[in-house]
Amino acid sequence: MALDNPQHVPAEKCRYDVCLITNENHFKNNNINQRRLRSGSYAVFKISHTEIAINEFYQKIGTIISDNQLKVTERPIIERYQKN
C-alpha cells in the first residue's frame, strides 16, 4: 500500500506498507500495527507486475482517471497480488 504520492515525494522517500486482510475480531497481536481502511468504492486496474507495465500505467494514470470520470480521493493506493 503506497502511503505517499510519488508526484509529491521523491521515489527514494516514498513509504509503503505490506498488508494482510484479517478479521479484526480474531486478530489479537500487539506486536503488529493495524490500520482500518475506509469503506467505499475503489477502481481496480489489472496490469502485469513488471517495471515497464507499472511505469506505463503511472504515466497514463491521469488520462485513465479523466477518460473514466473517476473521482480521486486522498486514500492510499492498494496493490494486490494473486498466487499463480
mmCIF file with all atom_site columns, C-alpha atoms in Angstrom:
data_model
loop_
_atom_site.group_PDB
_atom_site.id
_atom_site.type_symbol
_atom_site.label_atom_id
_atom_site.label_alt_id
_atom_site.label_comp_id
_atom_site.label_asym_id
_atom_site.label_entity_id
_atom_site.label_seq_id
_atom_site.pdbx_PDB_ins_code
_atom_site.Cartn_x
_atom_site.Cartn_y
_atom_site.Cartn_z
_atom_site.occupancy
_atom_site.B_iso_or_equiv
_atom_site.pdbx_formal_charge
_atom_site.auth_seq_id
_atom_site.auth_comp_id
_atom_site.auth_asym_id
_atom_site.auth_atom_id
_atom_site.pdbx_PDB_model_num
ATOM 1  C CA . MET A 1 1  ? 0.000   0.000   0.000   1.00 0.00 ? 1  MET A CA 1
ATOM 2  C CA . ALA A 1 2  ? 1.566   3.269   -1.094  1.00 0.00 ? 2  ALA A CA 1
ATOM 3  C CA . LEU A 1 3  ? 1.467   5.843   1.702   1.00 0.00 ? 3  LEU A CA 1
ATOM 4  C CA . ASP A 1 4  ? 2.951   8.733   -0.266  1.00 0.00 ? 4  ASP A CA 1
ATOM 5  C CA . ASN A 1 5  ? 2.057   10.366  -3.550  1.00 0.00 ? 5  ASN A CA 1
ATOM 6  C CA . PRO A 1 6  ? 5.019   9.847   -5.913  1.00 0.00 ? 6  PRO A CA 1
ATOM 7  C CA . GLN A 1 7  ? 4.077   13.083  -7.669  1.00 0.00 ? 7  GLN A CA 1
ATOM 8  C CA . HIS A 1 8  ? 4.923   14.996  -4.471  1.00 0.00 ? 8  HIS A CA 1
ATOM 9  C CA . VAL A 1 9  ? 7.503   12.779  -2.725  1.00 0.00 ? 9  VAL A CA 1
ATOM 10 C CA . PRO A 1 10 ? 10.838  11.692  -4.255  1.00 0.00 ? 10 PRO A CA 1
ATOM 11 C CA . ALA A 1 11 ? 10.893  7.972   -5.139  1.00 0.00 ? 11 ALA A CA 1
ATOM 12 C CA . GLU A 1 12 ? 13.631  7.217   -2.611  1.00 0.00 ? 12 GLU A CA 1
ATOM 13 C CA . LYS A 1 13 ? 11.477  8.689   0.196   1.00 0.00 ? 13 LYS A CA 1
ATOM 14 C CA . CYS A 1 14 ? 8.154   7.042   -0.695  1.00 0.00 ? 14 CYS A CA 1
ATOM 15 C CA . ARG A 1 15 ? 6.797   4.820   2.072   1.00 0.00 ? 15 ARG A CA 1
ATOM 16 C CA . TYR A 1 16 ? 4.878   1.575   1.654   1.00 0.00 ? 16 TYR A CA 1
ATOM 17 C CA . ASP A 1 17 ? 3.063   -0.839  3.968   1.00 0.00 ? 17 ASP A CA 1
ATOM 18 C CA . VAL A 1 18 ? 2.706   -4.559  3.311   1.00 0.00 ? 18 VAL A CA 1
ATOM 19 C CA . CYS A 1 19 ? -0.798  -5.633  4.279   1.00 0.00 ? 19 CYS A CA 1
ATOM 20 C CA . LEU A 1 20 ? -2.736  -8.707  5.193   1.00 0.00 ? 20 LEU A CA 1
ATOM 21 C CA . ILE A 1 21 ? -6.518  -8.576  5.437   1.00 0.00 ? 21 ILE A CA 1
ATOM 22 C CA . THR A 1 22 ? -7.613  -10.009 8.763   1.00 0.00 ? 22 THR A CA 1
ATOM 23 C CA . ASN A 1 23 ? -10.747 -10.410 10.794  1.00 0.00 ? 23 ASN A CA 1
ATOM 24 C CA . GLU A 1 24 ? -10.382 -7.678  13.422  1.00 0.00 ? 24 GLU A CA 1
ATOM 25 C CA . ASN A 1 25 ? -12.317 -9.762  15.959  1.00 0.00 ? 25 ASN A CA 1
ATOM 26 C CA . HIS A 1 26 ? -9.790  -12.596 15.800  1.00 0.00 ? 26 HIS A CA 1
ATOM 27 C CA . PHE A 1 27 ? -6.537  -10.663 15.342  1.00 0.00 ? 27 PHE A CA 1
ATOM 28 C CA . LYS A 1 28 ? -5.018  -10.098 18.779  1.00 0.00 ? 28 LYS A CA 1
ATOM 29 C CA . ASN A 1 29 ? -1.327  -9.344  18.301  1.00 0.00 ? 29 ASN A CA 1
ATOM 30 C CA . ASN A 1 30 ? 0.004   -6.199  19.976  1.00 0.00 ? 30 ASN A CA 1
ATOM 31 C CA . ASN A 1 31 ? 3.369   -6.519  18.184  1.00 0.00 ? 31 ASN A CA 1
ATOM 32 C CA . ILE A 1 32 ? 1.880   -5.792  14.753  1.00 0.00 ? 32 ILE A CA 1
ATOM 33 C CA . ASN A 1 33 ? 0.354   -2.424  13.850  1.00 0.00 ? 33 ASN A CA 1
ATOM 34 C CA . GLN A 1 34 ? -3.117  -2.463  12.360  1.00 0.00 ? 34 GLN A CA 1
ATOM 35 C CA . ARG A 1 35 ? -4.910  0.032   10.157  1.00 0.00 ? 35 ARG A CA 1
ATOM 36 C CA . ARG A 1 36 ? -8.566  0.246   9.251   1.00 0.00 ? 36 ARG A CA 1
ATOM 37 C CA . LEU A 1 37 ? -9.278  1.142   5.626   1.00 0.00 ? 37 LEU A CA 1
ATOM 38 C CA . ARG A 1 38 ? -12.189 3.440   4.900   1.00 0.00 ? 38 ARG A CA 1
ATOM 39 C CA . SER A 1 39 ? -15.030 1.783   3.094   1.00 0.00 ? 39 SER A CA 1
ATOM 40 C CA . GLY A 1 40 ? -16.085 2.921   -0.328  1.00 0.00 ? 40 GLY A CA 1
ATOM 41 C CA . SER A 1 41 ? -15.591 2.131   -3.960  1.00 0.00 ? 41 SER A CA 1
ATOM 42 C CA . TYR A 1 42 ? -12.138 1.558   -5.368  1.00 0.00 ? 42 TYR A CA 1
ATOM 43 C CA . ALA A 1 43 ? -11.150 1.398   -9.035  1.00 0.00 ? 43 ALA A CA 1
ATOM 44 C CA . VAL A 1 44 ? -9.363  -1.832  -9.942  1.00 0.00 ? 44 VAL A CA 1
ATOM 45 C CA . PHE A 1 45 ? -6.755  -1.970  -12.691 1.00 0.00 ? 45 PHE A CA 1
ATOM 46 C CA . LYS A 1 46 ? -5.191  -5.243  -13.801 1.00 0.00 ? 46 LYS A CA 1
ATOM 47 C CA . ILE A 1 47 ? -1.632  -4.781  -15.033 1.00 0.00 ? 47 ILE A CA 1
ATOM 48 C CA . SER A 1 48 ? 1.381   -7.014  -15.375 1.00 0.00 ? 48 SER A CA 1
ATOM 49 C CA . HIS A 1 49 ? 3.789   -6.847  -12.451 1.00 0.00 ? 49 HIS A CA 1
ATOM 50 C CA . THR A 1 50 ? 6.750   -5.672  -14.499 1.00 0.00 ? 50 THR A CA 1
ATOM 51 C CA . GLU A 1 51 ? 8.709   -2.441  -14.251 1.00 0.00 ? 51 GLU A CA 1
ATOM 52 C CA . ILE A 1 52 ? 7.685   -1.449  -17.780 1.00 0.00 ? 52 ILE A CA 1
ATOM 53 C CA . ALA A 1 53 ? 3.961   -2.097  -17.266 1.00 0.00 ? 53 ALA A CA 1
ATOM 54 C CA . ILE A 1 54 ? 3.880   -0.297  -13.918 1.00 0.00 ? 54 ILE A CA 1
ATOM 55 C CA . ASN A 1 55 ? 5.746   2.736   -15.304 1.00 0.00 ? 55 ASN A CA 1
ATOM 56 C CA . GLU A 1 56 ? 3.437   2.895   -18.318 1.00 0.00 ? 56 GLU A CA 1
ATOM 57 C CA . PHE A 1 57 ? 0.398   2.703   -16.042 1.00 0.00 ? 57 PHE A CA 1
ATOM 58 C CA . TYR A 1 58 ? 1.566   5.571   -13.839 1.00 0.00 ? 58 TYR A CA 1
ATOM 59 C CA . GLN A 1 59 ? 2.460   7.680   -16.897 1.00 0.00 ? 59 GLN A CA 1
ATOM 60 C CA . LYS A 1 60 ? -1.112  7.234   -18.166 1.00 0.00 ? 60 LYS A CA 1
ATOM 61 C CA . ILE A 1 61 ? -2.971  7.401   -14.822 1.00 0.00 ? 61 ILE A CA 1
ATOM 62 C CA . GLY A 1 62 ? -4.153  10.999  -15.373 1.00 0.00 ? 62 GLY A CA 1
ATOM 63 C CA . THR A 1 63 ? -5.692  10.116  -18.720 1.00 0.00 ? 63 THR A CA 1
ATOM 64 C CA . ILE A 1 64 ? -7.213  6.920   -17.312 1.00 0.00 ? 64 ILE A CA 1
ATOM 65 C CA . ILE A 1 65 ? -8.830  8.878   -14.465 1.00 0.00 ? 65 ILE A CA 1
ATOM 66 C CA . SER A 1 66 ? -10.162 11.518  -16.856 1.00 0.00 ? 66 SER A CA 1
ATOM 67 C CA . ASP A 1 67 ? -11.404 9.076   -19.524 1.00 0.00 ? 67 ASP A CA 1
ATOM 68 C CA . ASN A 1 68 ? -13.282 7.025   -16.910 1.00 0.00 ? 68 ASN A CA 1
ATOM 69 C CA . GLN A 1 69 ? -14.587 10.057  -14.983 1.00 0.00 ? 69 GLN A CA 1
ATOM 70 C CA . LEU A 1 70 ? -13.125 8.750   -11.722 1.00 0.00 ? 70 LEU A CA 1
ATOM 71 C CA . LYS A 1 71 ? -13.118 10.824  -8.555  1.00 0.00 ? 71 LYS A CA 1
ATOM 72 C CA . VAL A 1 72 ? -9.747  10.752  -6.810  1.00 0.00 ? 72 VAL A CA 1
ATOM 73 C CA . THR A 1 73 ? -9.680  10.870  -3.012  1.00 0.00 ? 73 THR A CA 1
ATOM 74 C CA . GLU A 1 74 ? -6.806  11.100  -0.558  1.00 0.00 ? 74 GLU A CA 1
ATOM 75 C CA . ARG A 1 75 ? -6.581  7.380   0.132   1.00 0.00 ? 75 ARG A CA 1
ATOM 76 C CA . PRO A 1 76 ? -3.633  5.026   -0.185  1.00 0.00 ? 76 PRO A CA 1
ATOM 77 C CA . ILE A 1 77 ? -3.145  3.121   -3.419  1.00 0.00 ? 77 ILE A CA 1
ATOM 78 C CA . ILE A 1 78 ? -3.543  -0.577  -2.719  1.00 0.00 ? 78 ILE A CA 1
ATOM 79 C CA . GLU A 1 79 ? -1.678  -3.166  -4.771  1.00 0.00 ? 79 GLU A CA 1
ATOM 80 C CA . ARG A 1 80 ? -2.908  -6.746  -4.706  1.00 0.00 ? 80 ARG A CA 1
ATOM 81 C CA . TYR A 1 81 ? -1.089  -9.786  -5.970  1.00 0.00 ? 81 TYR A CA 1
ATOM 82 C CA . GLN A 1 82 ? -2.516  -13.212 -6.695  1.00 0.00 ? 82 GLN A CA 1
ATOM 83 C CA . LYS A 1 83 ? -0.738  -16.519 -6.472  1.00 0.00 ? 83 LYS A CA 1
ATOM 84 C CA . ASN A 1 84 ? -0.180  -18.129 -9.852  1.00 0.00 ? 84 ASN A CA 1
#
